[in-house]
């Protein structure tokens, strides 16, 4: 009877230890993915100065307006090297916060679709 209790306790301890290790690894991966998503500084290709964007969109000309989103108006533009771009000009009265904006930028930067220009 004592042997059975010892074996059961040992098995329960090993099971709890394995569960703890699995949870630790899973939470660490999840936290790293969240940090990567929120790190807008990792998206190097999105860094253009304002004058470049202004020139590419012809001073945010209404003729180049593609639509409006939650953060502002989207304009079509063309860089000096001929690459087509879409630029979202933020609206001052946007109801969404900075974290939502960062998430949108990062998701769009990572999107790949035949109808989308790669950022």
mmCIF file of N, CA and C in Angstrom, residues 1 13 15 19-20 25-27 34 42 45 52 55 65 67 84 101 105 119:
data_model
loop_
_atom_site.group_PDB
_atom_site.id
_atom_site.type_symbol
_atom_site.label_atom_id
_atom_site.label_comp_id
_atom_site.label_asym_id
_atom_site.label_seq_id
_atom_site.Cartn_x
_atom_site.Cartn_y
_atom_site.Cartn_z
ATOM 1 N N UNK A 1 0.825 -1.194 0.000
ATOM 2 C CA UNK A 1 0.000 0.000 0.000
ATOM 3 C C UNK A 1 0.875 1.266 0.000
ATOM 4 N N UNK A 13 3.699 14.074 -9.431
ATOM 5 C CA UNK A 13 4.745 15.093 -9.420
ATOM 6 C C UNK A 13 5.353 15.268 -10.813
ATOM 7 N N UNK A 15 3.962 14.516 -13.689
ATOM 8 C CA UNK A 15 2.944 15.108 -14.566
ATOM 9 C C UNK A 15 2.851 16.616 -14.341
ATOM 10 N N UNK A 19 3.752 19.559 -17.046
ATOM 11 C CA UNK A 19 2.753 20.591 -17.339
ATOM 12 C C UNK A 19 3.340 21.988 -17.101
ATOM 13 N N UNK A 20 4.080 22.149 -16.027
ATOM 14 C CA UNK A 20 4.713 23.435 -15.732
ATOM 15 C C UNK A 20 5.726 23.839 -16.792
ATOM 16 N N UNK A 25 7.125 27.264 -21.518
ATOM 17 C CA UNK A 25 7.557 27.406 -22.915
ATOM 18 C C UNK A 25 6.475 28.076 -23.746
ATOM 19 N N UNK A 26 5.233 27.657 -23.564
ATOM 20 C CA UNK A 26 4.116 28.224 -24.333
ATOM 21 C C UNK A 26 3.948 29.721 -24.052
ATOM 22 N N UNK A 27 4.015 30.121 -22.800
ATOM 23 C CA UNK A 27 3.844 31.532 -22.440
ATOM 24 C C UNK A 27 5.010 32.369 -22.964
ATOM 25 N N UNK A 34 3.930 38.516 -29.264
ATOM 26 C CA UNK A 34 3.273 39.788 -28.975
ATOM 27 C C UNK A 34 4.275 40.931 -29.046
ATOM 28 N N UNK A 42 10.821 47.446 -35.952
ATOM 29 C CA UNK A 42 11.371 46.357 -36.765
ATOM 30 C C UNK A 42 11.000 46.485 -38.233
ATOM 31 N N UNK A 45 11.197 49.003 -43.729
ATOM 32 C CA UNK A 45 10.777 49.455 -45.055
ATOM 33 C C UNK A 45 9.705 50.530 -45.003
ATOM 34 N N UNK A 52 9.084 63.076 -48.822
ATOM 35 C CA UNK A 52 9.012 62.007 -49.828
ATOM 36 C C UNK A 52 7.569 61.566 -50.026
ATOM 37 N N UNK A 55 5.514 64.369 -51.739
ATOM 38 C CA UNK A 55 5.815 64.425 -53.168
ATOM 39 C C UNK A 55 5.182 63.249 -53.913
ATOM 40 N N UNK A 65 -7.120 60.038 -54.032
ATOM 41 C CA UNK A 65 -7.778 59.453 -52.864
ATOM 42 C C UNK A 65 -8.325 58.070 -53.216
ATOM 43 N N UNK A 67 -9.607 55.927 -50.565
ATOM 44 C CA UNK A 67 -10.674 55.596 -49.623
ATOM 45 C C UNK A 67 -10.361 56.141 -48.251
ATOM 46 N N UNK A 84 4.668 52.074 -56.938
ATOM 47 C CA UNK A 84 3.363 52.538 -56.466
ATOM 48 C C UNK A 84 3.248 52.283 -54.975
ATOM 49 N N UNK A 101 -3.357 51.590 -34.150
ATOM 50 C CA UNK A 101 -2.656 52.056 -35.346
ATOM 51 C C UNK A 101 -1.388 51.239 -35.592
ATOM 52 N N UNK A 105 -0.528 48.935 -38.905
ATOM 53 C CA UNK A 105 0.674 49.136 -39.720
ATOM 54 C C UNK A 105 1.466 47.840 -39.828
ATOM 55 N N UNK A 119 4.927 46.241 -48.892
ATOM 56 C CA UNK A 119 5.509 47.382 -48.187
ATOM 57 C C UNK A 119 6.957 47.101 -47.848
#
